[in-house]
XYZ file of C-alpha atoms in Angstrom:
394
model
C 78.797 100.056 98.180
C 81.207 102.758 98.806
C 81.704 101.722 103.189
C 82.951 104.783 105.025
C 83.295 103.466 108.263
C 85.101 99.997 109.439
C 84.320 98.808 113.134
C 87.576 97.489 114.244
C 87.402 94.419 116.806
C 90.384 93.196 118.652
C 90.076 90.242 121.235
C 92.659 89.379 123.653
C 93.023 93.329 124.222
C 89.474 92.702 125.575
C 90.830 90.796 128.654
C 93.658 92.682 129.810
C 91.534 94.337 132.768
C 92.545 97.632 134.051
C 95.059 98.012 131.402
C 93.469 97.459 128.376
C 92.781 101.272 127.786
C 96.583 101.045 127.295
C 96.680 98.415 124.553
C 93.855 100.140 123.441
C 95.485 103.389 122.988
C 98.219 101.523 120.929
C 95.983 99.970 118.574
C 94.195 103.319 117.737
C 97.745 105.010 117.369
C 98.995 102.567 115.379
C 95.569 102.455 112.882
C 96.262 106.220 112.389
C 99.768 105.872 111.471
C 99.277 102.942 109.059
C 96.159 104.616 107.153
C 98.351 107.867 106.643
C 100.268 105.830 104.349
C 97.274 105.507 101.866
C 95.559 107.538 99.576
C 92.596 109.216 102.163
C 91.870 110.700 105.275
C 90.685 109.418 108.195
C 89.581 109.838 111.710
C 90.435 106.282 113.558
C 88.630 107.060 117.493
C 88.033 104.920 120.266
C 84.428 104.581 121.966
C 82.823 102.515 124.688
C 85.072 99.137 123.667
C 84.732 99.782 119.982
C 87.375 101.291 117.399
C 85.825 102.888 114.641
C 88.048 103.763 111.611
C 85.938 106.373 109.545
C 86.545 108.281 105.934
C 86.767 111.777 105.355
C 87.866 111.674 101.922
C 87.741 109.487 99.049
C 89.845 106.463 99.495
C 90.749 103.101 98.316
C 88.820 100.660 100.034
C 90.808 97.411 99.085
C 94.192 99.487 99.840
C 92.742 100.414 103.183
C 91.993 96.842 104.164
C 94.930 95.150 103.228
C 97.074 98.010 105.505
C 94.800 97.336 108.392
C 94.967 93.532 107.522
C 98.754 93.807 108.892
C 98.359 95.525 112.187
C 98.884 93.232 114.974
C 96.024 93.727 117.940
C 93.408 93.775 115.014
C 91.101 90.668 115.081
C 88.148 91.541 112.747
C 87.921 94.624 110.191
C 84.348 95.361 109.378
C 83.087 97.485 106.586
C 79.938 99.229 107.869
C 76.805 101.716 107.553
C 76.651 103.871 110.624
C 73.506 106.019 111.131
C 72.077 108.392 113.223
C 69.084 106.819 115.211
C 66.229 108.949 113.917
C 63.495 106.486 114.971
C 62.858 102.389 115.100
C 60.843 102.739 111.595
C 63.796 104.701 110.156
C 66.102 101.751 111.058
C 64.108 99.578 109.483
C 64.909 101.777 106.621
C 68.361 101.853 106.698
C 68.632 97.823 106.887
C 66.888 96.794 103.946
C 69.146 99.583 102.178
C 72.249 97.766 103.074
C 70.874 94.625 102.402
C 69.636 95.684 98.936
C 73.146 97.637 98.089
C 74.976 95.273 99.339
C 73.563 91.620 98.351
C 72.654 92.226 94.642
C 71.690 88.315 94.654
C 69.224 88.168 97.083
C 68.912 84.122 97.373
C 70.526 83.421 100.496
C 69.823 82.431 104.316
C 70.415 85.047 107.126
C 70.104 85.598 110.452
C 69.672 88.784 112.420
C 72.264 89.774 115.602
C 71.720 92.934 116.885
C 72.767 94.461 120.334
C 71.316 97.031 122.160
C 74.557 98.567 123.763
C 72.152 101.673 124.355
C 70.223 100.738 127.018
C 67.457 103.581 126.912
C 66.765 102.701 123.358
C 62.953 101.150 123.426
C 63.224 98.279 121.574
C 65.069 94.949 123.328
C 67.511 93.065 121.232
C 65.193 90.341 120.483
C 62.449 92.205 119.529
C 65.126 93.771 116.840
C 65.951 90.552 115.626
C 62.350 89.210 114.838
C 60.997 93.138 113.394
C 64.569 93.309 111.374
C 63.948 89.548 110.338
C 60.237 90.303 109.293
C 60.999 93.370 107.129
C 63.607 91.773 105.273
C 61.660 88.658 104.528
C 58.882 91.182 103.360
C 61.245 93.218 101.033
C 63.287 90.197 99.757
C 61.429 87.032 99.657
C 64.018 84.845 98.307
C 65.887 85.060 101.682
C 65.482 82.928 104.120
C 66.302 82.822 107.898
C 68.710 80.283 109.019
C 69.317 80.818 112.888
C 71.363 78.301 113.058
C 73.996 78.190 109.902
C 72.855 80.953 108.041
C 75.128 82.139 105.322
C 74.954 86.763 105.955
C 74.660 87.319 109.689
C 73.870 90.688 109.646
C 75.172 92.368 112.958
C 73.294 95.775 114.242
C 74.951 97.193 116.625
C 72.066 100.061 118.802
C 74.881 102.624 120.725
C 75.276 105.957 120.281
C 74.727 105.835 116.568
C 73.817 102.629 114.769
C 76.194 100.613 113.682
C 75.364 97.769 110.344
C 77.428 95.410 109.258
C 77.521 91.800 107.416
C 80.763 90.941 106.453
C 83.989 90.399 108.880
C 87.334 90.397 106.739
C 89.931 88.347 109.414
C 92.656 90.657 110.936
C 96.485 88.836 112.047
C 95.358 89.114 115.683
C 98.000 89.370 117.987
C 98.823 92.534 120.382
C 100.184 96.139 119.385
C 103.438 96.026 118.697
C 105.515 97.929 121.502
C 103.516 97.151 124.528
C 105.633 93.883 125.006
C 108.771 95.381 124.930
C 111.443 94.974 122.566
C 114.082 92.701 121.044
C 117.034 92.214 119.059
C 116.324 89.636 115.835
C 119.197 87.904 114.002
C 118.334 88.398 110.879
C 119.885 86.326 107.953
C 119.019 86.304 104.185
C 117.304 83.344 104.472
C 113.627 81.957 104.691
C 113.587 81.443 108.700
C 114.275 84.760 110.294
C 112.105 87.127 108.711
C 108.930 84.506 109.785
C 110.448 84.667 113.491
C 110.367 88.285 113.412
C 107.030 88.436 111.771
C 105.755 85.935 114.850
C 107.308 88.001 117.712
C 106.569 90.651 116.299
C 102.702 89.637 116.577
C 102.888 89.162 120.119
C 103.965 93.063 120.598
C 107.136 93.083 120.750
C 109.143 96.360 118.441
C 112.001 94.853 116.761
C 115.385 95.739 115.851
C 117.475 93.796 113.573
C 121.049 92.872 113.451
C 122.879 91.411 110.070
C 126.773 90.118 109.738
C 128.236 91.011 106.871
C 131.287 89.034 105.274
C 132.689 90.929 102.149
C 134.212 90.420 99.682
C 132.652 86.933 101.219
C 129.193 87.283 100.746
C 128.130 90.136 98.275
C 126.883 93.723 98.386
C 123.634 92.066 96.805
C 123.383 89.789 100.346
C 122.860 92.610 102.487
C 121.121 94.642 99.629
C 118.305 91.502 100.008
C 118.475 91.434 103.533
C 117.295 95.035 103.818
C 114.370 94.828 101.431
C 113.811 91.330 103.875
C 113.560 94.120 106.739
C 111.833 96.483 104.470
C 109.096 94.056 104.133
C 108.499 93.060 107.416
C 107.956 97.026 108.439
C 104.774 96.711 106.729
C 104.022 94.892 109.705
C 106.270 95.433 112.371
C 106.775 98.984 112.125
C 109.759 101.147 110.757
C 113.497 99.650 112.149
C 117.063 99.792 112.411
C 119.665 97.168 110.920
C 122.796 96.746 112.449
C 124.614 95.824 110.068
C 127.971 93.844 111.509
C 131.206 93.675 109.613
C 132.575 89.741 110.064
C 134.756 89.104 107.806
C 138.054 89.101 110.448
C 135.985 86.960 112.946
C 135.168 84.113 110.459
C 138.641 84.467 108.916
C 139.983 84.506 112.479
C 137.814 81.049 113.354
C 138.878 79.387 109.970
C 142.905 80.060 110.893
C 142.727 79.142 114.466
C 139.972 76.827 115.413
C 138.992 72.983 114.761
C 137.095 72.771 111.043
C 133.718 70.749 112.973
C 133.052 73.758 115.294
C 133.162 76.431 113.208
C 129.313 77.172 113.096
C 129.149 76.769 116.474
C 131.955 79.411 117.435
C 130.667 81.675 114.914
C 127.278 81.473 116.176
C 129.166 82.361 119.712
C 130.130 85.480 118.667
C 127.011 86.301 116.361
C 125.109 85.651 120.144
C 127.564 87.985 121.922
C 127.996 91.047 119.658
C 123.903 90.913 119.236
C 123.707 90.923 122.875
C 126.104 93.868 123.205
C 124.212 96.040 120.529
C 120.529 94.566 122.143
C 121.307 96.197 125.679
C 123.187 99.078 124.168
C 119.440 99.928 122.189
C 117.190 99.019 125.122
C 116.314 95.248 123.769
C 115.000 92.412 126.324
C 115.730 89.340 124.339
C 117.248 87.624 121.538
C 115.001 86.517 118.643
C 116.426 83.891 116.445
C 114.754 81.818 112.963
C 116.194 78.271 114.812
C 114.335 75.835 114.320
C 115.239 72.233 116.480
C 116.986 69.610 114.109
C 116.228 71.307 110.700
C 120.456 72.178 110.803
C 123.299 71.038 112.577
C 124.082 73.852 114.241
C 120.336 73.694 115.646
C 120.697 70.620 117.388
C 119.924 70.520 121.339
C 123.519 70.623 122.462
C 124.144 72.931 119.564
C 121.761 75.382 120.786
C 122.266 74.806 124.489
C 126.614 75.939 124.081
C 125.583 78.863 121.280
C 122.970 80.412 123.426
C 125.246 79.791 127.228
C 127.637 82.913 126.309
C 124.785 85.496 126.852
C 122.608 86.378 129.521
C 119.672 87.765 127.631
C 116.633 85.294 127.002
C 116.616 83.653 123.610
C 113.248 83.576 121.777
C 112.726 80.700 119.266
C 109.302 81.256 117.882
C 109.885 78.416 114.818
C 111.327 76.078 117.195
C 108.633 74.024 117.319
C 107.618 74.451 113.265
C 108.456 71.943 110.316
C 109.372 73.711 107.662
C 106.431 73.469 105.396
C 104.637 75.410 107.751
C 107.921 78.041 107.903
C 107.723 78.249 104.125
C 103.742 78.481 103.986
C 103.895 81.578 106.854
C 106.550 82.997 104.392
C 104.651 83.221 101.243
C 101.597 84.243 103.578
C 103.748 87.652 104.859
C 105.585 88.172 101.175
C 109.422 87.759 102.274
C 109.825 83.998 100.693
C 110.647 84.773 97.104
C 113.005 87.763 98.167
C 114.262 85.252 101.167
C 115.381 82.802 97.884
C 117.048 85.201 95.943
C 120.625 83.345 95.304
C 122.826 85.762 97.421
C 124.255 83.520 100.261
C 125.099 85.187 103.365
C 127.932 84.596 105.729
C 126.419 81.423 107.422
C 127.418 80.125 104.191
C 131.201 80.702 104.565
C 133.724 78.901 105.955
C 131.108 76.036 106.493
C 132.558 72.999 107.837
C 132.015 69.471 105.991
C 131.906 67.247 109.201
C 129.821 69.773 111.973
C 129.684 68.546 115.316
C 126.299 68.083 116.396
C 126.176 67.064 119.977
C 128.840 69.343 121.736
C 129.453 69.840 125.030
C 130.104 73.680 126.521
C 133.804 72.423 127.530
C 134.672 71.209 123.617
C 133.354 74.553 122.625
C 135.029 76.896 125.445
C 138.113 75.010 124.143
C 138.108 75.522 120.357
C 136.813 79.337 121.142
C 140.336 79.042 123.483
C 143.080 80.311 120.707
C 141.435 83.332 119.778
C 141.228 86.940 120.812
C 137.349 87.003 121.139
C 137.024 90.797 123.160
C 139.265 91.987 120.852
C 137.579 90.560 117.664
C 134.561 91.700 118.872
C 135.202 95.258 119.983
C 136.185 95.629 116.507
C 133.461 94.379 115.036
C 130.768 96.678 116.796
C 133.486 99.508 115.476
C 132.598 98.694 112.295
C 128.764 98.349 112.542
C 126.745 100.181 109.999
C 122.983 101.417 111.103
C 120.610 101.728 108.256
C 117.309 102.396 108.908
C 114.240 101.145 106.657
C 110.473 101.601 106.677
C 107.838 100.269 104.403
C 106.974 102.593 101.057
C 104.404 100.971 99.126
């Protein structure tokens, strides 16, 4: 069957009270600005609670539900039959078509769910059920009803029009992204902070990105990978900016002047600061960072506690809690792990110290950050901060 019409469900949207139209609105913006990306037309409206996303041209269908299988605030995408209501014996009509197209092995158990959102329609909900139930066992006598497990649950839906539908493809879940605000991620070439993007990301948030950059260090290839790594999370997060942050004098400034065991640690001061400074320059509310507690040592407790006291802005850790089996497995789930292994090492690879203190304390730190010129150091590293922006293209 050739579906022209999917019935969109989201579900916390559903409980955000008087301001769901707003997440609402969101959703439906964002559905139309995904499926303009694909081969097809179509008209994506809002109606009584219900999103409809509806055909006007020939289109793809597994191309259109993989693209909405990556907007956040979608929980259930559901390929459907919508018809006109020209009568109960009509519907009756229209159901065992969809059964027949759509189940060309009829041996299987089913149960019958409809709702009557219309309330002047004549027939009550259960009534549906058992008439819908009948005629199908009639037509198809190798089905069976199962009320209770039954393996096609075959939803009719009585509102303006009629909606049928039988099989519910998963969405990500999650809200619209940009009505939660947005934030600054430190993005790195490795496996971590593209999945901590990804998971803010799902909770609404817009993201921008900011990279450091070491050449002749770390490699034109390094950032090259760590813009497709941005690249591919737009097909979820939306099109972004990359700040790309020349840091080649700070690290060579922290290898001349400070101890060798608190390298990391200074250099993830001033990775915190200048990614502060560009986050409230851009209208960012937080930090987002791919830290995950005791998987480094530079992601220790006290480790974490001195990097993240030089800045004012929250700091959102949404791995910190992860192993990182279940980092890896999100990674191959959203397609940035084999990119995220490419062998191009980026500047958290330089300079790294062979002893690294693990339980500092802010006054050890403040001390070895002591001999060096950090406002300077910075100032000219935001000079030479490149912007490139990136979007998903197929």
């Amino acid at each position: 069957m050739q579906y022209k019409s999917f019935l969109i469900k989201y579900a916390e949207i559903g409980v955000k009270g008087k301001n769901r139209f707003m997440f609402e609105d969101a959703l439906v913006t964002q559905i139309r600005h995904a499926l303009k990306d694909i081969d097809g037309d179509f008209m994506v409206v809002k109606e009584s609670g219900r999103i409809y996303a509806t055909a006007e041209s020939e289109y793809d269908f597994d191309e259109a539900v993989e693209t909405l299988k990556r907007i956040f605030g979608i929980a259930a995408i559901c390929p459907m039959v919508q018809v006109d209501d020209n009568g109960y014996e009509d519907l009756k009509k229209q159901v065992l078509a969809y059964v027949d197209e759509v189940y060309e092995d009829k041996n299987f158990t089913f149960k019958v769910n409809a709702r009557r959102g219309n309330k002047k329609y004549p027939v009550n909900s259960d009534q549906i059920n058992r008439d819908l139930g009948e005629v199908i066992l009639e037509a198809f006598p190798e089905t069976k009803v199962d009320v209770h497990h039954p393996e096609v649950m075959l939803h009719v839906e009585v509102r303006n029009r009629i909606n049928i539908y039988s099989i519910v493809i998963p969405g990500p879940g999650g809200m619209p992204v940009g009505t939660n605000g947005k934030a600054m991620l430190l993005l790195s070439g490795g496996i971590d902070s593209p999945v901590a993007g990804y998971m803010i990301a799902k909770r609404g948030v817009e993201l921008e990105c900011v990279h450091f950059f070491s050449y002749p260090y770390t490699s034109e290839l390094a950032k090259d990978k760590v813009l497709e790594l941005a690249r591919l999370m737009t097909r979820y997060c939306g099109r972004m900016t990359v700040n790309i942050v020349g840091f080649t004098e700070i690290q060579e400034a922290i290898r001349d002047n400070c101890p060798e065991e608190f390298f990391t640690l200074v250099m993830r001061r001033f990775m915190m600061k200048i990614a502060e400074r560009i986050a409230r320059d851009h209208g960012c509310g937080c930090l987002v960072t791919g830290e995950n507690l005791g998987q480094v040592a530079s992601q220790t407790m006290e480790a974490m506690a001195v990097t993240g006291a030089c800045v004012d802005l929250p700091i959102f850790q949404p791995l910190i809690g992860m192993d990182k089996e279940e980092i890896v497995t999100r990674a191959r789930q959203i397609g940035t792990m084999e990119t995220s292994i490419l062998p191009y090492e980026d500047c958290c690879t330089v300079f790294t110290p062979r002893h690294p203190k693990t339980k500092p304390t802010l006054a050890q730190v403040d001390a070895a950050c002591a001999p060096l010129d950090m406002e300077g150091l910075i100032a000219r590293a935001l000079e030479n901060t490149e912007l490139v922006k990136v979007r998903w293209h197929g």
